[in-house]
Short mmCIF file of C-alpha atoms and ligand atoms in Angstrom, two decimals:
data_model
loop_
_atom_site.label_atom_id
_atom_site.label_comp_id
_atom_site.label_asym_id
_atom_site.label_seq_id
_atom_site.Cartn_x
_atom_site.Cartn_y
_atom_site.Cartn_z
CA MET A 1 -1.06 14.22 9.98
CA LEU A 2 2.15 13.75 8.43
CA LYS A 3 2.41 14.17 4.53
CA LEU A 4 5.47 14.41 2.67
CA ASP A 5 4.96 16.65 -0.46
CA ASN A 6 7.00 16.06 -3.47
CA ILE A 7 10.08 14.93 -1.61
CA TYR A 8 13.67 14.88 -3.87
CA LEU A 9 16.38 13.75 -1.50
CA GLU A 10 20.35 13.68 -3.07
CA LEU A 11 23.30 13.27 -0.68
CA VAL A 12 26.40 13.92 -1.63
CA VAL A 13 29.21 11.64 -0.74
CA GLU A 14 32.56 11.61 -1.65
CA GLY A 15 32.04 15.11 -3.59
CA ARG A 16 29.67 13.48 -5.79
CA SER A 17 25.91 13.63 -5.50
CA ILE A 18 23.48 10.48 -5.53
CA PRO A 19 19.75 10.65 -6.07
CA ILE A 20 18.28 8.46 -3.36
CA LEU A 21 14.75 9.57 -3.52
CA HIS A 22 12.55 11.45 -6.40
CA ASP A 23 8.35 12.11 -6.31
CA ILE A 24 7.57 10.98 -3.00
CA GLU A 25 3.75 12.33 -2.44
CA LEU A 26 2.79 10.78 0.63
CA ASP A 27 0.01 11.62 3.33
CA PHE A 28 -0.68 9.60 6.25
CA GLN A 29 -3.93 9.50 7.95
CA ALA A 30 -4.27 9.83 12.11
CA GLY A 31 -5.76 6.54 13.09
CA LYS A 32 -4.55 4.08 9.81
CA MET A 33 -1.87 1.58 10.09
CA TYR A 34 1.02 1.72 7.30
CA ALA A 35 3.36 -0.87 5.59
CA LEU A 36 5.89 0.76 3.94
CA THR A 37 7.60 -2.23 1.92
CA GLY A 38 10.04 -3.19 -1.09
CA PRO A 39 13.95 -4.01 -2.14
CA ASN A 40 16.50 -3.11 -0.06
CA GLY A 41 17.99 -0.08 -0.98
CA SER A 42 14.85 1.03 -2.54
CA GLY A 43 14.71 3.82 -0.19
CA LYS A 44 12.36 2.88 2.78
CA SER A 45 14.65 4.35 5.65
CA SER A 46 15.45 7.46 3.52
CA ILE A 47 11.70 8.31 3.65
CA ALA A 48 11.43 7.75 7.51
CA ARG A 49 14.88 10.07 7.89
CA VAL A 50 13.15 12.13 5.96
CA ALA A 51 9.87 12.67 7.70
CA MET A 52 11.93 12.51 11.10
CA GLY A 53 14.77 15.21 9.83
CA ILE A 54 17.64 13.39 9.62
CA TYR A 55 17.96 14.29 5.95
CA GLN A 56 16.92 17.28 5.29
CA PRO A 57 15.25 17.29 1.38
CA THR A 58 16.66 18.25 -1.74
CA GLY A 59 13.71 19.58 -2.72
CA GLY A 60 9.53 19.72 -1.29
CA LYS A 61 8.07 19.70 1.86
CA VAL A 62 7.19 17.91 4.93
CA PHE A 63 3.81 19.04 6.54
CA LEU A 64 2.32 17.54 10.49
CA ASN A 65 -1.17 18.75 10.83
CA GLY A 66 -1.06 21.20 8.40
CA GLU A 67 2.53 22.84 9.97
CA ASP A 68 4.94 22.95 7.73
CA ILE A 69 8.01 21.21 9.48
CA THR A 70 10.68 20.50 6.50
CA ALA A 71 13.44 23.15 8.80
CA MET A 72 12.62 21.26 11.96
CA GLY A 73 15.33 19.19 13.46
CA ILE A 74 14.43 15.68 15.04
CA THR A 75 14.29 17.11 18.63
CA GLU A 76 12.10 19.52 17.65
CA ARG A 77 10.15 16.87 15.48
CA ALA A 78 10.18 14.56 18.36
CA ARG A 79 8.57 17.15 20.79
CA MET A 80 6.02 17.94 18.31
CA GLY A 81 5.00 14.34 18.27
CA ILE A 82 6.98 11.77 15.38
CA GLY A 83 8.76 8.93 16.85
CA TYR A 84 11.19 6.81 14.85
CA ALA A 85 12.69 3.58 15.54
CA PHE A 86 15.33 3.25 14.03
CA GLN A 87 16.33 -0.19 11.62
CA GLN A 88 19.52 0.13 12.75
CA PRO A 89 19.87 1.50 16.53
CA PRO A 90 22.59 3.30 17.71
CA ARG A 91 24.09 2.69 20.73
CA PHE A 92 24.78 5.89 23.68
CA LYS A 93 27.53 4.59 24.93
CA GLY A 94 27.38 5.27 28.88
CA MET A 95 24.11 5.64 28.58
CA ARG A 96 21.80 3.14 30.25
CA VAL A 97 18.41 1.56 29.80
CA VAL A 98 16.43 3.16 32.36
CA ASP A 99 17.83 6.56 31.22
CA MET A 100 16.94 6.34 27.88
CA LEU A 101 13.06 5.53 28.15
CA GLU A 102 12.85 8.11 31.02
CA LEU A 103 13.94 10.71 28.51
CA ALA A 104 11.29 8.86 25.88
CA MET A 105 8.74 9.24 28.42
CA LYS A 106 9.17 12.92 28.74
CA HIS A 107 6.49 13.58 26.51
CA SER A 108 4.14 10.60 26.66
CA ASP A 109 1.69 10.63 29.74
CA GLY A 110 0.44 7.46 31.76
CA LEU A 111 3.33 4.48 30.92
CA ASN A 112 6.01 3.14 32.54
CA CYS A 113 9.31 0.80 32.36
CA GLN A 114 6.61 -2.09 31.98
CA VAL A 115 6.67 -1.39 28.61
CA LEU A 116 9.90 -3.58 28.38
CA ARG A 117 8.51 -6.43 29.89
CA GLN A 118 5.51 -6.41 26.74
CA ILE A 119 8.24 -6.56 24.12
CA GLY A 120 9.99 -9.49 26.23
CA LEU A 121 12.35 -8.54 28.49
CA CYS A 122 12.44 -8.45 32.13
CA PRO A 123 12.41 -4.49 33.32
CA ASP A 124 14.37 -5.85 36.58
CA ASP A 125 17.30 -7.52 34.57
CA TYR A 126 17.37 -4.46 31.85
CA LEU A 127 16.98 -0.79 33.37
CA ASP A 128 20.23 -0.79 34.48
CA ARG A 129 22.23 -2.41 31.18
CA THR A 130 24.39 0.05 29.72
CA LEU A 131 23.25 0.72 25.91
CA ASP A 132 26.30 -0.80 24.96
CA ASN A 133 28.00 -3.76 23.03
CA SER A 134 27.36 -6.29 25.72
CA LEU A 135 23.58 -5.78 24.87
CA SER A 136 23.10 -8.28 22.09
CA GLY A 137 21.49 -7.45 18.56
CA GLY A 138 17.96 -8.24 18.65
CA GLU A 139 17.93 -6.93 22.88
CA ILE A 140 19.31 -3.37 21.46
CA LYS A 141 16.56 -3.61 18.89
CA ARG A 142 13.55 -4.59 21.33
CA ILE A 143 14.70 -1.27 23.37
CA GLU A 144 14.52 0.63 20.64
CA ILE A 145 11.33 -0.62 19.85
CA ALA A 146 10.15 -0.08 23.58
CA THR A 147 11.56 3.17 24.01
CA LEU A 148 9.23 3.95 20.55
CA LEU A 149 6.39 2.44 22.65
CA ALA A 150 7.46 4.15 25.52
CA GLN A 151 7.64 7.85 23.77
CA ASN A 152 4.07 7.00 22.25
CA PRO A 153 4.12 9.69 19.77
CA LYS A 154 1.32 10.50 17.89
CA VAL A 155 3.20 9.62 14.16
CA ARG A 156 5.49 6.19 15.32
CA ILE A 157 7.54 4.70 12.60
CA PHE A 158 8.44 1.13 13.32
CA ASP A 159 11.87 0.25 10.78
CA GLU A 160 12.10 -3.30 10.20
CA PRO A 161 10.83 -3.79 13.37
CA GLU A 162 11.09 -7.83 12.87
CA ALA A 163 14.86 -7.61 12.67
CA GLY A 164 16.77 -9.77 14.46
CA ILE A 165 14.35 -10.76 16.37
CA ASP A 166 13.25 -14.58 17.00
CA LEU A 167 10.85 -15.63 15.60
CA TRP A 168 9.38 -17.23 18.44
CA SER A 169 8.68 -13.65 19.71
CA PHE A 170 7.85 -12.09 16.24
CA GLU A 171 4.24 -12.65 16.68
CA GLN A 172 4.32 -10.81 20.39
CA LEU A 173 5.93 -7.98 18.54
CA ILE A 174 3.02 -7.36 16.31
CA ASP A 175 0.33 -7.74 19.00
CA VAL A 176 1.96 -5.07 20.90
CA ILE A 177 2.76 -2.80 17.77
CA GLY A 178 -1.07 -3.56 17.41
CA ASP A 179 -2.97 -3.08 20.28
CA SER A 180 -0.71 -0.08 21.13
CA HIS A 181 -1.93 1.80 18.21
CA ARG A 182 -4.97 4.15 18.84
CA GLU A 183 -7.23 6.25 17.19
CA ASP A 184 -5.86 9.56 16.82
CA THR A 185 -2.34 7.79 16.29
CA THR A 186 -0.14 7.01 13.02
CA THR A 187 1.48 4.11 12.55
CA VAL A 188 4.23 3.43 10.02
CA ILE A 189 6.12 0.32 9.82
CA ILE A 190 8.72 -0.77 7.52
CA SER A 191 8.79 -4.03 6.41
CA HIS A 192 9.45 -6.94 4.10
CA GLN A 193 7.04 -9.30 6.42
CA GLU A 194 3.96 -10.75 5.20
CA LYS A 195 2.21 -10.97 8.48
CA ILE A 196 2.89 -7.00 8.78
CA LEU A 197 1.77 -6.48 5.28
CA ASN A 198 -1.90 -8.24 6.93
CA MET A 199 -1.97 -6.27 9.31
CA VAL A 200 -1.86 -2.80 7.97
CA ASP A 201 -4.69 -0.92 6.03
CA GLU A 202 -2.41 0.51 3.23
CA ILE A 203 0.25 -0.83 1.74
CA ILE A 204 2.67 1.14 0.39
CA LEU A 205 5.88 -0.19 -2.36
CA ILE A 206 8.73 1.76 -2.35
CA GLU A 207 11.20 1.32 -5.29
CA GLU A 208 13.91 2.97 -7.11
CA GLY A 209 13.35 6.30 -4.66
CA THR A 210 9.67 6.46 -5.32
CA VAL A 211 6.47 5.43 -4.11
CA SER A 212 5.19 3.07 -7.59
CA MET A 213 1.94 1.81 -5.99
CA ARG A 214 0.16 1.83 -2.94
CA GLY A 215 -3.19 -0.08 -1.36
CA ASN A 216 -4.28 -2.90 -0.01
CA ARG A 217 -2.40 -6.35 0.21
CA ASP A 218 -4.68 -8.08 -2.89
CA LYS A 219 -3.52 -5.38 -5.05
CA ILE A 220 0.10 -5.13 -3.80
CA TRP A 221 1.19 -8.52 -3.21
CA PRO A 222 1.56 -9.87 -7.40
CA GLN A 223 3.29 -6.77 -7.53
CA ILE A 224 5.69 -7.58 -4.85
CA LYS A 225 6.32 -10.67 -6.56
CA GLU A 226 7.39 -9.10 -9.65
CA SER A 227 10.17 -6.84 -8.03
CA ALA A 228 11.07 -9.25 -6.39
CA GLN A 229 12.06 -11.32 -9.93
CA CYS A 230 13.31 -8.53 -11.67
CA SER A 231 17.08 -8.79 -10.66
CA CYS A 232 17.87 -5.74 -12.79
CA ARG A 233 17.04 -2.68 -11.27
CA ARG A 234 17.54 1.03 -12.86
CA SER A 235 20.97 1.52 -11.43
CA CYS A 236 21.99 -2.27 -12.13
CA ARG A 237 21.56 -0.88 -15.99
CA LEU A 238 23.49 2.86 -15.59
CA GLU A 239 26.12 0.55 -13.85
CA GLU A 240 26.31 -1.44 -17.53
CA GLU A 241 26.59 1.50 -19.59
CA LEU A 242 29.31 2.38 -17.21
CA TYR A 243 31.37 -0.48 -17.87
CA ALA A 244 30.08 -1.52 -21.20
CA ASP A 245 33.92 -0.54 -22.58
CA CYS A 246 35.53 -2.56 -19.30
CA PRO A 247 37.59 -5.41 -20.33
CA ARG A 248 35.75 -7.93 -18.47
N1 LIG B 1 23.93 8.69 4.27
C1 LIG B 1 24.02 7.70 3.38
N2 LIG B 1 25.32 7.91 1.76
C2 LIG B 1 25.48 7.03 0.75
N3 LIG B 1 24.03 6.54 0.31
C3 LIG B 1 23.17 6.31 1.17
C4 LIG B 1 23.03 7.26 2.20
N4 LIG B 1 21.85 7.14 2.90
C5 LIG B 1 21.03 5.84 1.87
N5 LIG B 1 21.97 5.79 1.17
C6 LIG B 1 21.75 5.15 -0.03
O1 LIG B 1 20.47 5.29 -0.77
C7 LIG B 1 19.63 4.25 -1.09
C8 LIG B 1 18.15 3.73 -0.10
O2 LIG B 1 18.65 3.63 1.08
P1 LIG B 1 17.61 3.31 2.29
O3 LIG B 1 18.54 2.98 3.18
O4 LIG B 1 16.00 4.44 2.34
O5 LIG B 1 17.07 1.85 1.68
P2 LIG B 1 16.04 1.16 2.09
O6 LIG B 1 14.81 0.95 1.11
O7 LIG B 1 15.74 1.11 3.50
O8 LIG B 1 16.69 -0.05 2.10
P3 LIG B 1 16.94 -1.85 3.02
O9 LIG B 1 15.43 -2.62 2.86
O10 LIG B 1 18.07 -2.61 2.76
O11 LIG B 1 16.81 -1.37 4.66
C9 LIG B 1 20.55 2.79 -0.87
O12 LIG B 1 21.18 2.82 -2.07
C10 LIG B 1 21.51 3.26 0.05
O13 LIG B 1 22.98 2.70 -0.08
MG1 LIG B 2 16.06 0.13 5.37
#
């Protein structure tokens, strides 16, 4: 369904080119659920951003059902059936929750605003609320997830859906994502949560900007524990070399 073929990503920050992703080979099949996991800063959200067209890769191509979509922007990709729920959702000032959901549902069939209820927000209380700072972090995150559920695209990418969601609602959230997964959809969940890693078909471990391992929980879990113990990543070692002559 979705394929990332030999993806490289470099971002220019303050005139300096920073390598973010390299040698990314990933294919996501229809009907399957995947988890992307790995240390903070390893490149998980950047992979999602490349898939969604927010970041243009420096090298490589993105394919959807065999079609090269590398040059397409976010809107076009959304229309083609890729949806992304941000790790830190933007707050579109002046837009109401109902406007956001209606926009999302434009290209989906048969869904309605009751999707809010599924993720634990009463529609009567929230539909007319404005997407601004008056909404709490957890509320805005839930609305973001509800929007992706309402959009119901063929490829759904949830970026740390558990972030900011209280423990009591977490199980419900997992159930909603699992229950809404269909035979013809691909669900990719970026997560650090063991419960999410347990529910997917395949776990993909991202380390230092690339895929270091993929497989089921039993294969990946020992590696996750090992990388959690390793505090000196490549970037740290580079820093050490860079600052080797500096007085401490
Ligand atoms: N726009 C940007 N400008 C500068 N650096 C960036 C930018 N986007 C990503 N990065 C850097 O790229 C690296 C990967 O970031 P990314 O957000 O993909 O990590 P992540 O694996 O999602 O981490 P986390 O688990 O903390 O969400 C980080 O070092 C980050 O600082
Ligand atoms: Mg991230």
